[in-house]
Amino acid sequence: MNKKKRMFIRMITASLVRRRSRMIVALLAIMVGATILSGLGMIYYDVPRQMSSQFRSYGANVIIMPSGDGFIQEQALQTALGKFPDAELEGYTPYRYENTSIHNMPVTLAGINFDSIMKTSPYWHISGELPEQDGQTLVGAKVADKLSIKTGDSISAVNSFEVTDSTDTSRIPDYEIYTDPKTGEKHCDHALDLKVTGILDTGGSEEEYVYVSLGDTAYLSLADRGYDIVEISAAATQDKLSEYIDNINSSVRSVSAKLVKRVTASESSVLTKLQSLVFIVTAVVLILTMICVATTMTAVIAERRREIGLRKALGANNGSIVGQFLSEGLVLGGIGGILGALLGYAFAEIVSVNVFSSSIMFQPLLIPVTIASSVIVTGAACLIPIRSAVEVDPALVLKGE
Amino acid sequence: MSLLELKNISKIYGDLHALDNVSLNIEKGEWIAIMGPSGSGKSTMMNIIGCLDRPSTGEVIFDGKDISKESRRRLTELHRDKIGLVFQQFHLINYLNAVENVMVAQYYHSMPDEKEALAALERVGLKDRAKHLPSQLSGGEQQRVCIARALINSPELILADEPTGNLDEANENIVLGIFRQLHKEGTSLIVVTHDPEVGEEAQRIVRLDHGKITSDRKNEGFKG
């Protein structure tokens, strides 16, 4: 590096370091702008993920049903689930319904997987506990009310049917089979003893079922069959979900997948509005930042008109003066951009934790974008006052204009 | 041998004739004091001699060449290469230390050299204050830094505008001592002043009033 370049760097450094109080004001203006830009940018890009996650609390957004009269077989279900990227598949719950009776009243039993039910129905409110093993049950509030069932009760679900020659009795205890003395027909009251661990309260039709494990449903019905319906919760946009569904419907003939439009349409609508809002706010803040930075740089440069006059009197041409002041501005823009990009991440994290109750996903690309924007905005903001400053007549300035 | 010649120079601002048909010849190595009351046209003449301004009419011959019609860019190059400026208000860059302030003049002239800059400061008796910022220097010291900066590129002419106007007597004597030394070494000096004592140090005294030269005399008491 030659002596001239070294002197140039020495002057820039001295200006930035020894005029700290002035430079900090300019740096703050740039840094605040970069912080908002980086923060809002991160929120803008993370809103779809955050909103998608938020909307999962409204339950499943895809359902799979048998395409004909049959049931959904496990293999077909796994093939269908394979169409969702692992990262986006939050959870799924197969449902198998069986008619039964409890306290001699007809009741519909829903066999589900209790491990995954809160992924697809996170809005369920349970008084008591979710069952953890076979032999335990969760009773819908309407059924519980009708049959006076409380948490902690023991109940029996009974599957009554006529025993014929074709009935496979190997899975029925002998004591459950009896002969009607009047007709001489054999009957079976196949019972499933259940311990009530909780009462389900949703305000919807879910309260009309008694929930047991899929294993208990198979035991009570004495039949191994597929599922009636499968609910899926996936963290993806409406467009992506439609793509996965088309893929399932075209490749797995035995099932029919559908969007739960009530959830996905409102998610899509809210997402579009929210992203537009964040975009507008970001744009407005960026414009305000440019004005603020330009004003600050104008003030910083205006107070150095005498110095510019002196430099011209010492032989500086306009190019070298623009070069020096622009370099100072660009260094400030760079430092402000780096600090702002990091603070923006912290800002986005705070907003995300407070608004969405989850951490923001770091967007590495926004760091160079913020720094570059900051440098460009500061450079542009400096050019206007510098252009007027280089027009200064050294004779007038040195005379105390 | 003539260093600078003003031929029928006028500088007109609207109806005001700041300089009115002024002619002046300055020889190489000469020490001239330009004196006069406020508004007499001293500063206007200094700006024209210093190539910081152009006359409305007339010719400015510098080193045998008419520069009155030169572009601003050419004038800038000329005063950078040939003239060292000393100001009443010193005009040091406040965030650069003494040696850096001297090096700025080198930076725009040719190549900065800290050793040379330190030598220039030593010449004005400020080597030990080289790393001090202007705010850490007294008025006299700041003016000496300003002189060191004017000297650093070995100009043919030192142009000083009220160089002792902001100084006490002790510092005034130091500055005038430096000027005497420079004159001995053959540097041309033009000192604009309204202080008779400073004026009497020069070998030639030119008086201005209302834009005209009212007297131009050799200083019989010049100690050389």
XYZ file of C-alpha atoms in Angstrom:
625
model
C 0.000 0.000 0.000
C 1.529 3.320 -0.962
C 1.814 6.327 1.331
C -1.114 8.086 -0.309
C -3.506 5.199 0.368
C -2.184 4.913 3.918
C -2.826 8.615 4.477
C -6.326 8.236 3.023
C -7.131 5.434 5.470
C -5.517 7.447 8.280
C -7.769 10.435 7.536
C -10.917 8.275 7.318
C -10.053 6.460 10.544
C -9.218 9.706 12.342
C -12.494 11.250 11.196
C -14.516 8.271 12.409
C -12.635 7.707 15.663
C -11.781 11.235 16.787
C -15.164 12.668 15.845
C -16.873 9.932 17.834
C -19.767 11.950 19.216
C -20.791 13.158 15.741
C -20.264 9.794 14.137
C -22.233 7.946 16.814
C -25.302 10.042 15.946
C -24.974 9.110 12.273
C -24.164 5.503 13.166
C -27.244 5.282 15.391
C -29.491 6.531 12.588
C -28.046 3.941 10.196
C -28.087 1.173 12.791
C -31.725 1.744 13.765
C -32.710 1.617 10.103
C -30.693 -1.556 9.500
C -32.128 -3.139 12.663
C -35.695 -2.521 11.527
C -34.914 -3.684 8.000
C -33.216 -6.863 9.150
C -35.790 -7.549 11.884
C -38.851 -6.992 9.723
C -37.197 -8.869 6.860
C -36.676 -11.857 9.116
C -40.261 -11.655 10.351
C -41.526 -11.275 6.769
C -39.785 -14.476 5.691
C -40.689 -16.357 8.855
C -44.366 -15.347 8.970
C -45.556 -18.246 6.754
C -43.810 -20.767 8.993
C -44.984 -19.083 12.191
C -48.548 -18.669 10.957
C -48.632 -22.218 9.703
C -47.539 -23.369 13.113
C -50.168 -21.108 14.731
C -52.880 -22.469 12.465
C -52.001 -25.996 13.460
C -53.762 -25.187 16.727
C -56.977 -25.130 14.716
C -56.478 -28.788 13.970
C -55.815 -30.930 10.963
C -55.731 -29.301 7.558
C -55.879 -32.477 5.440
C -58.166 -35.484 5.745
C -57.873 -38.837 4.045
C -60.921 -40.984 3.427
C -61.412 -44.265 1.620
C -62.170 -43.576 -2.045
C -64.916 -46.272 -2.125
C -66.872 -48.225 0.502
C -63.808 -49.856 2.018
C -61.370 -48.729 4.647
C -57.984 -47.041 4.612
C -55.332 -49.703 4.904
C -52.103 -49.036 6.796
C -49.928 -49.519 3.714
C -51.977 -47.048 1.653
C -51.849 -44.575 4.547
C -48.063 -44.810 4.796
C -47.735 -44.297 1.023
C -49.969 -41.210 1.267
C -48.029 -39.847 4.244
C -44.835 -40.323 2.253
C -45.999 -37.544 -0.068
C -45.455 -35.002 2.726
C -41.898 -33.862 3.455
C -40.918 -35.094 6.934
C -40.232 -31.540 8.128
C -43.741 -30.418 7.253
C -45.664 -33.402 8.629
C -46.637 -32.343 12.144
C -48.747 -35.426 12.907
C -51.616 -37.675 11.829
C -54.404 -39.549 13.605
C -56.314 -42.464 12.138
C -59.941 -42.885 13.273
C -61.853 -46.131 13.386
C -65.513 -45.931 14.423
C -67.514 -48.776 15.951
C -71.058 -48.856 17.272
C -71.334 -50.159 20.783
C -73.404 -49.673 23.882
C -72.534 -48.369 27.305
C -75.011 -48.620 30.164
C -77.366 -50.135 27.553
C -77.328 -46.931 25.544
C -76.011 -46.865 21.958
C -72.705 -45.065 21.704
C -70.199 -44.590 18.902
C -66.690 -45.639 19.851
C -63.820 -43.900 18.128
C -60.541 -45.754 18.037
C -57.630 -43.344 17.816
C -53.952 -43.098 18.515
C -53.689 -41.128 21.765
C -49.994 -40.399 21.176
C -50.700 -38.248 18.131
C -54.182 -36.882 18.808
C -52.939 -33.591 20.280
C -50.951 -32.947 17.080
C -54.078 -33.056 14.942
C -56.570 -31.784 17.536
C -54.570 -29.436 19.747
C -57.712 -27.500 20.634
C -59.144 -30.452 22.611
C -59.836 -29.538 26.189
C -59.658 -32.515 28.501
C -60.849 -32.552 32.097
C -58.606 -35.250 33.543
C -55.907 -37.059 31.610
C -55.445 -38.346 28.117
C -55.458 -42.192 28.121
C -51.997 -43.675 27.978
C -52.691 -47.355 27.424
C -55.281 -49.869 26.317
C -58.230 -50.220 28.697
C -58.456 -46.484 29.265
C -60.923 -44.111 27.662
C -61.661 -40.469 27.038
C -65.385 -39.747 27.017
C -66.987 -36.922 25.049
C -68.776 -34.421 27.312
C -72.202 -35.009 25.755
C -71.939 -38.785 26.200
C -70.603 -38.342 29.732
C -73.475 -36.035 30.552
C -76.078 -38.360 29.064
C -74.708 -41.468 30.781
C -73.605 -39.699 33.993
C -69.995 -40.756 33.524
C -67.234 -39.050 35.474
C -63.479 -39.168 35.359
C -62.275 -42.186 37.329
C -65.376 -44.292 36.590
C -65.092 -47.824 35.253
C -67.402 -48.556 32.375
C -68.009 -51.390 29.975
C -68.514 -51.002 26.247
C -70.531 -53.933 24.966
C -70.704 -55.303 21.452
C -73.824 -57.498 21.238
C -74.287 -59.782 18.270
C -75.742 -63.108 17.276
C -73.285 -65.980 17.189
C -73.646 -68.001 14.034
C -71.649 -70.859 12.612
C -69.490 -68.378 10.715
C -68.619 -66.401 13.838
C -65.016 -66.789 14.850
C -65.355 -67.515 18.547
C -61.681 -68.059 19.198
C -61.293 -64.459 20.431
C -64.426 -64.514 22.636
C -64.312 -65.662 26.245
C -66.786 -68.507 26.772
C -68.701 -66.711 29.497
C -69.749 -63.986 27.108
C -71.731 -66.401 24.901
C -75.214 -67.378 26.017
C -78.275 -69.015 24.481
C -81.624 -67.233 24.332
C -83.997 -69.569 26.155
C -86.938 -68.398 24.050
C -85.473 -68.663 20.578
C -82.562 -70.992 21.219
C -80.247 -68.620 19.312
C -76.726 -68.058 20.555
C -75.781 -64.497 21.465
C -72.622 -62.799 22.592
C -72.206 -59.723 24.767
C -68.515 -59.009 24.029
C -67.413 -56.482 26.607
C -64.503 -54.071 26.868
C -63.831 -52.813 30.369
C -62.589 -49.263 30.389
C -61.310 -46.806 32.971
C -62.365 -43.206 32.296
C -59.277 -40.993 32.500
C -60.843 -37.775 31.228
C -63.840 -35.966 29.761
C -63.446 -34.254 26.366
C -64.854 -30.759 25.983
C -64.659 -29.103 22.552
C -68.089 -27.554 22.044
C -68.344 -29.545 18.808
C -69.402 -32.942 17.529
C -66.274 -34.517 19.063
C -68.157 -34.598 22.391
C -70.531 -37.247 21.001
C -67.894 -40.024 20.934
C -66.132 -42.283 23.356
C -62.443 -42.512 22.508
C -60.428 -45.662 23.006
C -57.192 -46.984 21.574
C -57.169 -48.570 18.129
C -56.214 -51.875 19.794
C -59.299 -51.773 22.048
C -61.508 -51.017 19.036
C -60.146 -54.061 17.243
C -60.657 -56.159 20.374
C -64.256 -55.048 20.816
C -65.252 -55.382 17.161
C -63.410 -58.694 16.817
C -62.216 -57.520 13.411
C -58.937 -56.237 12.060
C -59.707 -53.712 9.430
C -58.402 -50.388 8.202
C -59.381 -46.871 9.259
C -62.479 -44.851 8.435
C -60.724 -41.552 8.223
C -57.257 -40.105 8.887
C -56.648 -36.549 9.972
C -53.320 -34.969 9.013
C -51.722 -31.811 10.286
C -49.042 -30.420 7.973
C -47.131 -27.136 8.272
C -47.365 -26.027 4.663
C -49.079 -23.341 2.621
C -52.371 -23.965 0.886
C -50.641 -24.255 -2.495
C -48.186 -26.849 -1.244
C -50.913 -28.820 0.508
C -52.923 -28.876 -2.737
C -49.851 -30.172 -4.521
C -49.372 -33.011 -1.977
C -53.076 -33.872 -2.127
C -53.056 -34.076 -5.931
C -50.027 -36.313 -5.662
C -51.773 -38.622 -3.177
C -55.004 -38.768 -5.182
C -53.183 -39.621 -8.370
C -50.857 -42.234 -6.898
C -52.873 -43.902 -4.102
C -56.135 -44.984 -5.718
C -57.715 -46.519 -2.615
C -57.825 -43.249 -0.714
C -59.131 -39.758 -1.329
C -57.311 -36.814 0.250
C -58.961 -33.426 0.799
C -58.066 -30.050 2.189
C -59.864 -28.915 5.302
C -60.808 -25.658 3.574
C -62.109 -23.982 6.697
C -58.559 -24.030 8.082
C -56.381 -23.689 4.982
C -58.403 -20.909 3.319
C -58.365 -18.706 6.412
C -54.669 -19.486 6.922
C -53.886 -18.447 3.385
C -55.982 -15.286 3.635
C -54.480 -14.210 6.975
C -50.981 -15.011 5.748
C -51.343 -12.878 2.615
C -52.663 -9.945 4.631
C -49.991 -10.261 7.291
C -47.158 -10.522 4.772
C -48.517 -7.502 2.884
C -48.659 -5.574 6.140
C -45.086 -6.464 7.100
C -43.936 -5.625 3.559
C -45.588 -2.190 3.642
C -44.217 -1.449 7.117
C -40.724 -2.514 5.970
C -40.941 -0.289 2.886
C -42.173 2.710 4.892
C -39.476 2.222 7.526
C -36.828 1.953 4.819
C -37.960 5.238 3.258
C -38.058 6.936 6.667
C -34.608 5.550 7.424
C -33.262 6.937 4.156
C -34.692 10.353 5.004
C -33.299 10.138 8.535
C -29.852 9.025 7.349
C -29.841 11.670 4.598
C -30.785 14.372 7.102
C -28.119 13.241 9.558
C -25.448 13.004 6.867
C -26.486 16.427 5.538
C -25.973 17.892 9.010
C -22.673 16.030 9.489
C -21.347 17.235 6.140
C -22.776 20.759 6.437
C -20.775 21.364 9.601
C -17.647 20.372 7.687
C -18.047 22.936 4.894
C -15.092 24.864 6.273
C -12.968 21.710 6.193
C -14.067 21.067 2.606
C -13.135 24.663 1.745
C -9.737 24.188 3.372
C -9.107 20.927 1.515
C -9.964 22.681 -1.743
C -7.622 25.515 -0.820
C -4.909 22.921 -0.227
C -5.448 21.584 -3.727
C -8.108 18.906 -3.363
C -10.246 18.398 -6.424
C -13.958 17.595 -6.206
C -13.332 13.908 -6.874
C -11.004 13.452 -3.926
C -13.409 15.277 -1.597
C -16.352 13.154 -2.759
C -14.116 10.085 -2.366
C -13.193 10.914 1.211
C -16.676 11.820 2.446
C -18.340 8.993 0.575
C -15.818 6.518 2.008
C -16.585 7.749 5.511
C -20.297 7.313 4.770
C -19.800 3.840 3.341
C -17.700 2.711 6.322
C -20.410 4.041 8.633
C -23.041 2.318 6.489
C -21.109 -0.942 6.704
C -20.611 -0.783 10.479
C -24.233 0.314 10.998
C -25.364 -2.475 8.677
C -23.427 -5.178 10.539
C -24.644 -4.001 13.957
C -28.173 -3.482 12.623
C -28.316 -6.931 11.028
C -27.393 -8.570 14.340
C -29.688 -6.357 16.412
C -32.434 -6.989 13.845
C -32.166 -10.703 14.531
C -32.543 -10.019 18.252
C -35.465 -7.674 17.505
C -37.162 -10.326 15.326
C -36.576 -12.937 18.034
C -38.226 -10.728 20.671
C -41.190 -9.991 18.373
C -41.503 -13.650 17.436
C -41.374 -14.895 21.013
C -43.932 -12.295 22.132
C -46.298 -12.564 19.180
C -45.946 -16.164 18.013
C -44.499 -17.698 21.200
C -41.713 -19.372 19.279
C -38.183 -18.569 18.125
C -37.536 -16.901 14.785
C -35.794 -18.922 12.111
C -32.470 -17.212 11.313
C -32.260 -16.133 7.673
C -28.504 -15.938 6.878
C -29.124 -14.261 3.504
C -30.648 -11.253 5.253
C -27.298 -10.377 6.879
C -25.455 -9.517 3.619
C -28.666 -8.017 2.196
C -29.034 -5.720 5.230
C -25.366 -4.694 5.151
C -25.494 -4.030 1.395
C -28.769 -2.057 1.738
C -27.306 -0.066 4.602
C -24.159 0.786 2.612
C -26.162 1.707 -0.501
C -28.714 3.816 1.416
C -25.967 5.625 3.349
C -23.941 6.168 0.183
C -26.980 7.552 -1.645
C -27.882 9.697 1.365
C -24.336 11.103 1.488
C -24.136 11.954 -2.192
C -26.748 14.720 -2.041
C -25.068 16.820 0.700
C -21.597 16.023 -0.675
C -22.602 17.293 -4.110
C -23.626 20.620 -2.629
C -20.588 20.682 -0.325
C -18.059 20.377 -3.161
C -19.558 23.467 -4.743
C -18.248 25.438 -1.771
C -15.989 28.291 -2.801
C -12.833 27.916 -0.689
C -12.277 31.680 -0.672
C -15.705 32.319 0.913
C -15.472 29.511 3.436
C -11.992 30.437 4.581
C -13.123 33.992 5.070
C -15.769 32.723 7.466
C -18.822 32.470 5.186
C 12.774 38.835 -11.704
C 9.000 39.104 -11.519
C 7.091 36.381 -9.722
C 3.638 37.875 -10.015
C 2.198 40.787 -11.880
C -1.308 42.212 -11.531
C -2.248 44.306 -14.561
C -5.263 46.622 -14.266
C -7.139 44.214 -12.050
C -10.761 44.919 -11.095
C -13.133 42.787 -9.093
C -16.717 43.909 -9.289
C -19.639 42.599 -7.210
C -22.763 44.266 -8.614
C -22.140 47.976 -8.104
C -19.275 47.412 -5.689
C -15.729 47.656 -7.016
C -13.822 45.571 -4.461
C -10.685 46.152 -6.526
C -10.596 49.007 -8.983
C -7.998 48.914 -11.752
C -5.124 47.768 -9.540
C -1.651 47.045 -10.892
C 1.142 45.518 -8.834
C 4.444 43.803 -9.583
C 5.970 41.360 -7.089
C 9.563 40.209 -7.477
C 10.804 36.744 -6.538
C 12.064 36.634 -2.964
C 10.283 39.857 -2.077
C 8.435 40.383 1.241
C 5.415 42.571 0.772
C 2.886 43.753 3.323
C -0.547 44.652 1.988
C -2.247 46.997 4.423
C -5.452 48.864 4.623
C -8.652 49.271 6.627
C -11.551 46.810 6.537
C -13.294 46.823 3.156
C -10.253 48.221 1.382
C -9.985 45.165 -0.895
C -7.108 43.364 0.895
C -8.839 39.990 1.062
C -10.087 40.233 -2.524
C -6.543 40.926 -3.674
C -5.247 38.033 -1.598
C -7.809 35.636 -3.074
C -6.813 36.671 -6.604
C -3.088 36.397 -5.854
C -3.725 33.044 -4.128
C -5.544 31.723 -7.203
C -8.678 31.184 -5.106
C -10.604 33.732 -7.195
C -10.458 35.348 -10.636
C -10.561 39.062 -11.433
C -13.527 40.559 -13.303
C -11.123 42.320 -15.624
C -7.368 42.600 -15.984
C -4.508 40.112 -16.117
C -2.702 38.095 -13.465
C 0.742 37.052 -14.688
C 2.234 34.290 -12.533
C 5.737 33.128 -13.464
C 5.339 34.814 -16.845
C 1.950 33.296 -17.663
C -1.500 34.960 -17.627
C -3.680 32.933 -15.274
C -6.663 35.289 -15.092
C -8.681 33.253 -17.582
C -7.610 29.817 -16.354
C -10.231 27.251 -15.301
C -10.898 26.649 -11.598
C -9.238 23.277 -11.903
C -6.050 24.816 -13.320
C -6.083 27.524 -10.645
C -6.434 24.828 -7.982
C -3.377 23.039 -9.376
C -1.490 26.309 -9.504
C -2.080 27.389 -5.918
C -1.459 23.827 -4.749
C 1.934 23.728 -6.484
C 3.177 27.291 -6.086
C 1.501 28.899 -3.078
C 1.433 28.213 0.631
C -1.520 29.692 2.508
C -1.448 30.948 6.110
C -4.799 31.958 7.614
C -5.812 34.181 10.491
C -8.113 31.439 11.845
C -5.439 28.758 11.221
C -8.008 26.411 9.614
C -6.543 23.187 10.916
C -8.626 20.020 10.550
C -9.752 19.444 14.106
C -9.708 15.636 14.089
C -6.181 15.370 12.650
C -3.133 15.906 14.828
C -0.419 18.459 14.000
C 1.709 16.203 11.807
C -1.369 14.829 10.017
C -2.543 18.374 9.290
C 0.812 19.054 7.632
C 0.606 15.762 5.735
C -2.815 16.693 4.293
C -1.091 19.401 2.220
C 1.404 16.791 0.992
C -1.466 14.382 0.266
C -3.118 16.785 -2.186
C 0.222 17.966 -3.624
C 2.266 14.821 -4.136
C 2.974 12.074 -1.612
C 2.549 12.237 2.170
C 5.778 11.707 4.075
C 5.633 11.777 7.859
C 9.398 12.397 8.235
C 9.223 15.483 6.037
C 6.124 16.679 7.870
C 7.908 16.249 11.197
C 10.868 18.174 9.815
C 8.517 21.030 8.825
C 7.095 21.038 12.352
C 10.635 21.050 13.764
C 11.370 24.106 11.627
C 8.551 25.989 13.385
C 9.622 24.581 16.775
C 6.748 22.132 17.213
C 8.258 18.691 16.726
C 7.381 17.675 20.277
C 3.734 18.679 19.696
C 3.384 16.645 16.492
C 0.857 14.195 17.900
C -1.337 16.830 19.518
C -4.773 17.667 18.163
C -5.464 21.338 17.344
C -7.671 21.580 20.448
C -4.602 20.655 22.537
C -2.475 23.445 21.008
C -2.384 27.150 21.837
C -3.317 29.730 19.187
C 0.354 30.436 18.478
C 1.125 26.749 18.127
C -1.826 26.266 15.782
C -0.568 29.137 13.630
C 2.875 27.546 13.500
C 1.309 24.242 12.383
C -0.520 26.276 9.723
C 2.854 27.765 8.619
C 4.477 24.307 8.589
C 1.613 23.126 6.382
C 2.141 26.124 4.065
C 5.879 25.360 3.842
C 5.726 21.613 3.351
C 5.486 21.660 -0.441
C 8.277 24.257 -0.812
C 6.061 26.922 -2.421
C 7.410 29.881 -4.372
C 5.096 32.200 -2.495
C 3.747 32.241 1.063
C 0.487 34.143 1.232
C -0.499 35.039 4.780
C -3.824 36.644 5.701
C -3.623 38.417 9.059
C -1.230 35.697 10.325
C -0.801 37.336 13.721
C -4.362 38.619 14.075
C -5.292 36.044 16.700
C -1.941 35.844 18.481
C -0.422 37.421 21.568
C 2.819 39.379 21.323
C 5.099 36.465 22.172
C 3.574 34.232 19.510
C 3.480 37.140 17.054
C 7.251 37.463 17.453
C 7.755 33.736 16.903
C 5.686 33.824 13.688
C 7.462 36.932 12.413
C 10.797 35.252 13.220
C 9.802 32.328 11.032
C 8.815 34.718 8.225
C 12.211 36.462 8.501
C 13.946 33.113 8.217
C 11.827 32.126 5.190
C 12.618 35.441 3.502
C 16.330 34.889 4.094
C 15.996 31.510 2.405
C 14.548 33.227 -0.663
C 10.820 32.521 -0.243
C 8.496 35.254 -1.507
C 6.088 36.490 1.163
C 2.885 38.453 0.885
C 1.404 39.316 4.249
C -2.028 40.937 4.406
C -2.351 42.827 7.665
C -3.819 45.886 9.278
C -1.225 45.753 12.081
C 1.433 48.480 11.420
C 4.059 46.587 13.448
C 3.644 43.491 11.284
C 3.541 45.666 8.155
C 6.813 47.357 9.121
C 8.579 43.949 9.085
C 8.174 43.740 5.285
C 10.598 45.197 2.762
C 7.784 46.784 0.786
C 4.441 48.128 2.009
C 1.423 48.464 -0.252
C -1.597 50.387 1.038
C -5.085 49.833 -0.264
C -8.197 51.921 0.235
C -11.579 51.596 -1.473
C -10.164 49.055 -3.912
C -7.276 51.242 -5.086
C -3.572 51.298 -4.222
C -3.014 54.515 -2.326
C 0.689 53.994 -1.674
C 3.418 51.535 -2.628
C 6.725 52.197 -0.900
C 9.931 50.487 0.088
C 10.339 50.056 3.833
C 13.428 52.001 4.689
C 13.547 50.399 8.129
C 13.568 46.841 6.757
C 16.108 44.832 8.682
C 16.492 42.170 6.024
